[in-house]
mmCIF file with all atom_site columns, C-alpha atoms and ligand atoms in Angstrom:
data_model
loop_
_atom_site.group_PDB
_atom_site.id
_atom_site.type_symbol
_atom_site.label_atom_id
_atom_site.label_alt_id
_atom_site.label_comp_id
_atom_site.label_asym_id
_atom_site.label_entity_id
_atom_site.label_seq_id
_atom_site.pdbx_PDB_ins_code
_atom_site.Cartn_x
_atom_site.Cartn_y
_atom_site.Cartn_z
_atom_site.occupancy
_atom_site.B_iso_or_equiv
_atom_site.pdbx_formal_charge
_atom_site.auth_seq_id
_atom_site.auth_comp_id
_atom_site.auth_asym_id
_atom_site.auth_atom_id
_atom_site.pdbx_PDB_model_num
ATOM   1   C CA  . UNK H 1 1   ? 52.687 -16.502 136.446 1.00 56.00 ? 1   UNK H CA  1
ATOM   2   C CA  . UNK H 1 2   ? 53.374 -19.386 138.846 1.00 63.00 ? 2   UNK H CA  1
ATOM   3   C CA  . UNK H 1 3   ? 56.718 -20.086 137.123 1.00 63.00 ? 3   UNK H CA  1
ATOM   4   C CA  . UNK H 1 4   ? 58.008 -16.603 137.901 1.00 59.00 ? 4   UNK H CA  1
ATOM   5   C CA  . UNK H 1 5   ? 56.788 -16.789 141.536 1.00 61.00 ? 5   UNK H CA  1
ATOM   6   C CA  . UNK H 1 6   ? 58.372 -20.267 142.006 1.00 64.00 ? 6   UNK H CA  1
ATOM   7   C CA  . UNK H 1 7   ? 61.771 -19.097 140.744 1.00 77.00 ? 7   UNK H CA  1
ATOM   8   C CA  . UNK H 1 8   ? 63.050 -19.432 144.268 1.00 70.00 ? 8   UNK H CA  1
ATOM   9   C CA  . UNK H 1 9   ? 66.357 -20.908 143.038 1.00 75.00 ? 9   UNK H CA  1
ATOM   10  C CA  . UNK H 1 10  ? 67.037 -17.635 141.326 1.00 87.00 ? 10  UNK H CA  1
ATOM   11  C CA  . UNK H 1 11  ? 67.289 -19.270 137.875 1.00 88.00 ? 11  UNK H CA  1
ATOM   12  C CA  . UNK H 1 12  ? 66.449 -15.962 136.176 1.00 90.00 ? 12  UNK H CA  1
ATOM   13  C CA  . UNK H 1 13  ? 69.179 -14.274 138.225 1.00 93.00 ? 13  UNK H CA  1
ATOM   14  C CA  . UNK H 1 14  ? 71.676 -16.901 137.170 1.00 91.00 ? 14  UNK H CA  1
ATOM   15  C CA  . UNK H 1 15  ? 70.770 -16.344 133.497 1.00 90.00 ? 15  UNK H CA  1
ATOM   16  C CA  . UNK H 1 16  ? 70.989 -12.552 133.796 1.00 93.00 ? 16  UNK H CA  1
ATOM   17  C CA  . UNK H 1 17  ? 74.352 -12.681 135.619 1.00 95.00 ? 17  UNK H CA  1
ATOM   18  C CA  . UNK H 1 18  ? 75.704 -15.002 132.876 1.00 92.00 ? 18  UNK H CA  1
ATOM   19  C CA  . UNK H 1 19  ? 74.405 -12.693 130.113 1.00 93.00 ? 19  UNK H CA  1
ATOM   20  C CA  . UNK H 1 20  ? 75.732 -9.515  131.829 1.00 96.00 ? 20  UNK H CA  1
ATOM   21  C CA  . UNK H 1 21  ? 79.157 -11.101 132.348 1.00 96.00 ? 21  UNK H CA  1
ATOM   22  C CA  . UNK H 1 22  ? 79.357 -11.922 128.637 1.00 95.00 ? 22  UNK H CA  1
ATOM   23  C CA  . UNK H 1 23  ? 78.053 -8.577  127.433 1.00 96.00 ? 23  UNK H CA  1
ATOM   24  C CA  . UNK H 1 24  ? 80.341 -6.585  129.773 1.00 97.00 ? 24  UNK H CA  1
ATOM   25  C CA  . UNK H 1 25  ? 83.410 -8.441  128.426 1.00 97.00 ? 25  UNK H CA  1
ATOM   26  C CA  . UNK H 1 26  ? 82.758 -6.615  125.134 1.00 95.00 ? 26  UNK H CA  1
ATOM   27  C CA  . UNK H 1 27  ? 82.991 -3.222  126.864 1.00 97.00 ? 27  UNK H CA  1
ATOM   28  C CA  . UNK H 1 28  ? 86.759 -3.380  126.998 1.00 95.00 ? 28  UNK H CA  1
ATOM   29  C CA  . UNK H 1 29  ? 87.204 0.375   127.664 1.00 96.00 ? 29  UNK H CA  1
ATOM   30  C CA  . UNK H 1 30  ? 84.608 0.434   130.422 1.00 98.00 ? 30  UNK H CA  1
ATOM   31  C CA  . UNK H 1 31  ? 82.566 3.159   128.692 1.00 98.00 ? 31  UNK H CA  1
ATOM   32  C CA  . UNK H 1 32  ? 79.379 1.416   129.814 1.00 98.00 ? 32  UNK H CA  1
ATOM   33  C CA  . UNK H 1 33  ? 80.640 0.209   133.220 1.00 98.00 ? 33  UNK H CA  1
ATOM   34  C CA  . UNK H 1 34  ? 79.183 3.069   135.283 1.00 98.00 ? 34  UNK H CA  1
ATOM   35  C CA  . UNK H 1 35  ? 76.889 6.082   134.827 1.00 98.00 ? 35  UNK H CA  1
ATOM   36  C CA  . UNK H 1 36  ? 77.963 8.807   132.413 1.00 98.00 ? 36  UNK H CA  1
ATOM   37  C CA  . UNK H 1 37  ? 78.205 12.192  134.236 1.00 97.00 ? 37  UNK H CA  1
ATOM   38  C CA  . UNK H 1 38  ? 77.993 15.788  133.115 1.00 98.00 ? 38  UNK H CA  1
ATOM   39  C CA  . UNK H 1 39  ? 81.674 16.303  133.830 1.00 98.00 ? 39  UNK H CA  1
ATOM   40  C CA  . UNK H 1 40  ? 82.902 13.855  131.139 1.00 97.00 ? 40  UNK H CA  1
ATOM   41  C CA  . UNK H 1 41  ? 79.892 14.444  128.931 1.00 98.00 ? 41  UNK H CA  1
ATOM   42  C CA  . UNK H 1 42  ? 78.658 18.056  129.026 1.00 97.00 ? 42  UNK H CA  1
ATOM   43  C CA  . UNK H 1 43  ? 74.901 18.408  129.102 1.00 98.00 ? 43  UNK H CA  1
ATOM   44  C CA  . UNK H 1 44  ? 74.382 14.662  129.344 1.00 98.00 ? 44  UNK H CA  1
ATOM   45  C CA  . UNK H 1 45  ? 71.754 14.758  132.111 1.00 98.00 ? 45  UNK H CA  1
ATOM   46  C CA  . UNK H 1 46  ? 69.587 17.231  130.209 1.00 98.00 ? 46  UNK H CA  1
ATOM   47  C CA  . UNK H 1 47  ? 69.797 15.317  126.878 1.00 98.00 ? 47  UNK H CA  1
ATOM   48  C CA  . UNK H 1 48  ? 69.385 11.725  128.162 1.00 98.00 ? 48  UNK H CA  1
ATOM   49  C CA  . UNK H 1 49  ? 66.209 11.278  130.235 1.00 98.00 ? 49  UNK H CA  1
ATOM   50  C CA  . UNK H 1 50  ? 66.695 7.639   131.186 1.00 98.00 ? 50  UNK H CA  1
ATOM   51  C CA  . UNK H 1 51  ? 70.385 6.894   131.773 1.00 98.00 ? 51  UNK H CA  1
ATOM   52  C CA  . UNK H 1 52  ? 71.486 3.305   132.027 1.00 99.00 ? 52  UNK H CA  1
ATOM   53  C CA  . UNK H 1 53  ? 74.787 1.475   132.556 1.00 99.00 ? 53  UNK H CA  1
ATOM   54  C CA  . UNK H 1 54  ? 76.086 -1.986  133.481 1.00 98.00 ? 54  UNK H CA  1
ATOM   55  C CA  . UNK H 1 55  ? 76.589 -1.185  137.181 1.00 98.00 ? 55  UNK H CA  1
ATOM   56  C CA  . UNK H 1 56  ? 72.946 -0.060  137.508 1.00 98.00 ? 56  UNK H CA  1
ATOM   57  C CA  . UNK H 1 57  ? 71.820 -3.195  135.614 1.00 98.00 ? 57  UNK H CA  1
ATOM   58  C CA  . UNK H 1 58  ? 73.860 -5.381  137.987 1.00 98.00 ? 58  UNK H CA  1
ATOM   59  C CA  . UNK H 1 59  ? 72.194 -3.812  141.083 1.00 98.00 ? 59  UNK H CA  1
ATOM   60  C CA  . UNK H 1 60  ? 68.810 -4.384  139.465 1.00 98.00 ? 60  UNK H CA  1
ATOM   61  C CA  . UNK H 1 61  ? 69.717 -8.051  138.880 1.00 97.00 ? 61  UNK H CA  1
ATOM   62  C CA  . UNK H 1 62  ? 70.885 -8.430  142.481 1.00 96.00 ? 62  UNK H CA  1
ATOM   63  C CA  . UNK H 1 63  ? 67.757 -6.761  143.798 1.00 96.00 ? 63  UNK H CA  1
ATOM   64  C CA  . UNK H 1 64  ? 65.508 -9.017  141.641 1.00 95.00 ? 64  UNK H CA  1
ATOM   65  C CA  . UNK H 1 65  ? 64.153 -5.971  139.788 1.00 97.00 ? 65  UNK H CA  1
ATOM   66  C CA  . UNK H 1 66  ? 63.985 -7.877  136.476 1.00 95.00 ? 66  UNK H CA  1
ATOM   67  C CA  . UNK H 1 67  ? 61.086 -10.285 136.055 1.00 92.00 ? 67  UNK H CA  1
ATOM   68  C CA  . UNK H 1 68  ? 62.293 -11.581 132.673 1.00 90.00 ? 68  UNK H CA  1
ATOM   69  C CA  . UNK H 1 69  ? 65.253 -11.536 130.242 1.00 91.00 ? 69  UNK H CA  1
ATOM   70  C CA  . UNK H 1 70  ? 63.101 -9.307  128.050 1.00 91.00 ? 70  UNK H CA  1
ATOM   71  C CA  . UNK H 1 71  ? 63.034 -6.598  130.796 1.00 94.00 ? 71  UNK H CA  1
ATOM   72  C CA  . UNK H 1 72  ? 66.809 -6.830  131.098 1.00 96.00 ? 72  UNK H CA  1
ATOM   73  C CA  . UNK H 1 73  ? 67.178 -6.651  127.309 1.00 95.00 ? 73  UNK H CA  1
ATOM   74  C CA  . UNK H 1 74  ? 65.172 -3.394  127.329 1.00 96.00 ? 74  UNK H CA  1
ATOM   75  C CA  . UNK H 1 75  ? 67.645 -1.750  129.724 1.00 98.00 ? 75  UNK H CA  1
ATOM   76  C CA  . UNK H 1 76  ? 70.575 -3.024  127.603 1.00 98.00 ? 76  UNK H CA  1
ATOM   77  C CA  . UNK H 1 77  ? 69.051 -1.540  124.426 1.00 98.00 ? 77  UNK H CA  1
ATOM   78  C CA  . UNK H 1 78  ? 68.325 1.746   126.330 1.00 98.00 ? 78  UNK H CA  1
ATOM   79  C CA  . UNK H 1 79  ? 71.987 1.973   127.365 1.00 98.00 ? 79  UNK H CA  1
ATOM   80  C CA  . UNK H 1 80  ? 73.173 1.477   123.823 1.00 98.00 ? 80  UNK H CA  1
ATOM   81  C CA  . UNK H 1 81  ? 70.600 3.849   122.317 1.00 98.00 ? 81  UNK H CA  1
ATOM   82  C CA  . UNK H 1 82  ? 71.483 6.556   124.869 1.00 98.00 ? 82  UNK H CA  1
ATOM   83  C CA  . UNK H 1 83  ? 75.051 6.456   123.620 1.00 98.00 ? 83  UNK H CA  1
ATOM   84  C CA  . UNK H 1 84  ? 73.934 6.638   120.002 1.00 98.00 ? 84  UNK H CA  1
ATOM   85  C CA  . UNK H 1 85  ? 71.701 9.612   120.884 1.00 98.00 ? 85  UNK H CA  1
ATOM   86  C CA  . UNK H 1 86  ? 74.126 11.725  122.885 1.00 98.00 ? 86  UNK H CA  1
ATOM   87  C CA  . UNK H 1 87  ? 77.309 10.987  120.877 1.00 98.00 ? 87  UNK H CA  1
ATOM   88  C CA  . UNK H 1 88  ? 77.868 11.755  117.185 1.00 98.00 ? 88  UNK H CA  1
ATOM   89  C CA  . UNK H 1 89  ? 78.302 8.785   114.806 1.00 98.00 ? 89  UNK H CA  1
ATOM   90  C CA  . UNK H 1 90  ? 82.048 9.475   114.278 1.00 98.00 ? 90  UNK H CA  1
ATOM   91  C CA  . UNK H 1 91  ? 82.837 9.189   118.045 1.00 98.00 ? 91  UNK H CA  1
ATOM   92  C CA  . UNK H 1 92  ? 84.353 6.118   119.713 1.00 98.00 ? 92  UNK H CA  1
ATOM   93  C CA  . UNK H 1 93  ? 81.369 5.971   122.056 1.00 98.00 ? 93  UNK H CA  1
ATOM   94  C CA  . UNK H 1 94  ? 78.766 5.795   119.261 1.00 98.00 ? 94  UNK H CA  1
ATOM   95  C CA  . UNK H 1 95  ? 80.819 3.102   117.454 1.00 98.00 ? 95  UNK H CA  1
ATOM   96  C CA  . UNK H 1 96  ? 81.314 1.033   120.592 1.00 98.00 ? 96  UNK H CA  1
ATOM   97  C CA  . UNK H 1 97  ? 77.602 1.308   121.440 1.00 98.00 ? 97  UNK H CA  1
ATOM   98  C CA  . UNK H 1 98  ? 76.644 0.079   117.949 1.00 98.00 ? 98  UNK H CA  1
ATOM   99  C CA  . UNK H 1 99  ? 79.019 -2.867  118.150 1.00 97.00 ? 99  UNK H CA  1
ATOM   100 C CA  . UNK H 1 100 ? 77.871 -3.707  121.717 1.00 97.00 ? 100 UNK H CA  1
ATOM   101 C CA  . UNK H 1 101 ? 74.211 -3.535  120.630 1.00 97.00 ? 101 UNK H CA  1
ATOM   102 C CA  . UNK H 1 102 ? 74.773 -5.951  117.748 1.00 96.00 ? 102 UNK H CA  1
ATOM   103 C CA  . UNK H 1 103 ? 76.701 -8.484  119.788 1.00 91.00 ? 103 UNK H CA  1
ATOM   104 C CA  . UNK H 1 104 ? 74.096 -8.154  122.579 1.00 93.00 ? 104 UNK H CA  1
ATOM   105 C CA  . UNK H 1 105 ? 71.246 -8.933  120.153 1.00 93.00 ? 105 UNK H CA  1
ATOM   106 C CA  . UNK H 1 106 ? 73.025 -12.124 119.096 1.00 90.00 ? 106 UNK H CA  1
ATOM   107 C CA  . UNK H 1 107 ? 73.575 -13.264 122.723 1.00 88.00 ? 107 UNK H CA  1
ATOM   108 C CA  . UNK H 1 108 ? 70.014 -12.347 123.598 1.00 89.00 ? 108 UNK H CA  1
ATOM   109 C CA  . UNK H 1 109 ? 68.543 -13.926 120.477 1.00 88.00 ? 109 UNK H CA  1
ATOM   110 C CA  . UNK H 1 110 ? 65.620 -16.294 120.772 1.00 81.00 ? 110 UNK H CA  1
ATOM   111 C CA  . UNK H 1 111 ? 67.539 -19.445 120.024 1.00 77.00 ? 111 UNK H CA  1
ATOM   112 C CA  . UNK H 1 112 ? 70.325 -18.593 122.456 1.00 80.00 ? 112 UNK H CA  1
ATOM   113 C CA  . UNK H 1 113 ? 67.752 -17.979 125.187 1.00 80.00 ? 113 UNK H CA  1
ATOM   114 C CA  . UNK H 1 114 ? 65.910 -21.226 124.293 1.00 79.00 ? 114 UNK H CA  1
ATOM   115 C CA  . UNK H 1 115 ? 69.194 -23.165 124.562 1.00 78.00 ? 115 UNK H CA  1
ATOM   116 C CA  . UNK H 1 116 ? 69.826 -21.466 127.932 1.00 76.00 ? 116 UNK H CA  1
ATOM   117 C CA  . UNK H 1 117 ? 66.374 -22.497 129.117 1.00 76.00 ? 117 UNK H CA  1
ATOM   118 C CA  . UNK H 1 118 ? 66.935 -26.080 127.861 1.00 76.00 ? 118 UNK H CA  1
ATOM   119 C CA  . UNK H 1 119 ? 70.258 -26.334 129.701 1.00 77.00 ? 119 UNK H CA  1
ATOM   120 C CA  . UNK H 1 120 ? 68.674 -25.035 132.914 1.00 71.00 ? 120 UNK H CA  1
ATOM   121 C CA  . UNK H 1 121 ? 65.604 -27.294 133.058 1.00 66.00 ? 121 UNK H CA  1
HETATM 122 C C1  . OEZ B 2 .   ? 81.439 5.722   132.073 1.00 88.36 ? 201 OEZ B C1  1
HETATM 123 O O1  . OEZ B 2 .   ? 81.699 6.504   130.944 1.00 88.36 ? 201 OEZ B O1  1
HETATM 124 C C2  . OEZ B 2 .   ? 83.011 6.693   130.554 1.00 88.36 ? 201 OEZ B C2  1
HETATM 125 C C3  . OEZ B 2 .   ? 84.089 6.256   131.292 1.00 88.36 ? 201 OEZ B C3  1
HETATM 126 C C4  . OEZ B 2 .   ? 85.405 6.490   130.825 1.00 88.36 ? 201 OEZ B C4  1
HETATM 127 C C5  . OEZ B 2 .   ? 85.568 7.101   129.626 1.00 88.36 ? 201 OEZ B C5  1
HETATM 128 C C6  . OEZ B 2 .   ? 86.969 7.303   129.120 1.00 88.36 ? 201 OEZ B C6  1
HETATM 129 O O2  . OEZ B 2 .   ? 87.929 6.635   129.587 1.00 88.36 ? 201 OEZ B O2  1
HETATM 130 N N1  . OEZ B 2 .   ? 87.173 8.230   128.136 1.00 88.36 ? 201 OEZ B N1  1
HETATM 131 C C7  . OEZ B 2 .   ? 88.550 8.328   127.606 1.00 88.36 ? 201 OEZ B C7  1
HETATM 132 C C8  . OEZ B 2 .   ? 88.699 7.694   126.233 1.00 88.36 ? 201 OEZ B C8  1
HETATM 133 C C9  . OEZ B 2 .   ? 88.950 9.049   125.607 1.00 88.36 ? 201 OEZ B C9  1
HETATM 134 C C10 . OEZ B 2 .   ? 88.738 9.692   126.958 1.00 88.36 ? 201 OEZ B C10 1
HETATM 135 C C11 . OEZ B 2 .   ? 84.517 7.614   128.868 1.00 88.36 ? 201 OEZ B C11 1
HETATM 136 C C12 . OEZ B 2 .   ? 83.190 7.353   129.340 1.00 88.36 ? 201 OEZ B C12 1
HETATM 137 C C13 . OEZ B 2 .   ? 82.101 7.792   128.502 1.00 88.36 ? 201 OEZ B C13 1
HETATM 138 C C14 . OEZ B 2 .   ? 81.007 6.967   128.212 1.00 88.36 ? 201 OEZ B C14 1
HETATM 139 C C15 . OEZ B 2 .   ? 80.186 7.681   127.377 1.00 88.36 ? 201 OEZ B C15 1
HETATM 140 C C16 . OEZ B 2 .   ? 78.931 7.243   126.846 1.00 88.36 ? 201 OEZ B C16 1
HETATM 141 C C17 . OEZ B 2 .   ? 78.533 5.820   127.127 1.00 88.36 ? 201 OEZ B C17 1
HETATM 142 O O3  . OEZ B 2 .   ? 78.196 7.982   126.189 1.00 88.36 ? 201 OEZ B O3  1
HETATM 143 N N2  . OEZ B 2 .   ? 80.728 8.920   127.143 1.00 88.36 ? 201 OEZ B N2  1
HETATM 144 C C18 . OEZ B 2 .   ? 80.294 10.009  126.387 1.00 88.36 ? 201 OEZ B C18 1
HETATM 145 C C19 . OEZ B 2 .   ? 81.082 11.109  126.326 1.00 88.36 ? 201 OEZ B C19 1
HETATM 146 C C20 . OEZ B 2 .   ? 82.305 11.127  127.053 1.00 88.36 ? 201 OEZ B C20 1
HETATM 147 N N3  . OEZ B 2 .   ? 82.708 10.113  127.768 1.00 88.36 ? 201 OEZ B N3  1
HETATM 148 C C21 . OEZ B 2 .   ? 81.914 8.996   127.793 1.00 88.36 ? 201 OEZ B C21 1
#
């Protein structure tokens, strides 16, 4: 749409950087800060087809690879779901992913995004 094309002031980028900063604060142990590898998580790359982590999401924000908050939200949900697929429910990683997902959904909720839009216009 015209709006997306005219976002030359990088308003979407500002929103996504604000959202990522707030979400990443919740990852106190840094479990989601960079890609999981097969050394720390045996067999990870054969179990998880579409890995995702905050550092990858940040590069995508910087390279304008997200055209909407919804696209960003999809990567966030993917990252949390990967952790709840590879790790068993009793593990710290599964529990942190579940907590992160819930707090992310609150921050990325409709009304929060509407307020953000209102404040930006
Ligand atoms: C970037 O990923 C990580 C970085 C650091 C650590 C880590 O500090 N682990 C120590 C806490 C007990 C060992 C774990 C992880 C890690 C994330 C994950 C995820 C997100 O599934 N994971 C799964 C199994 C084993 N380790 C991990």
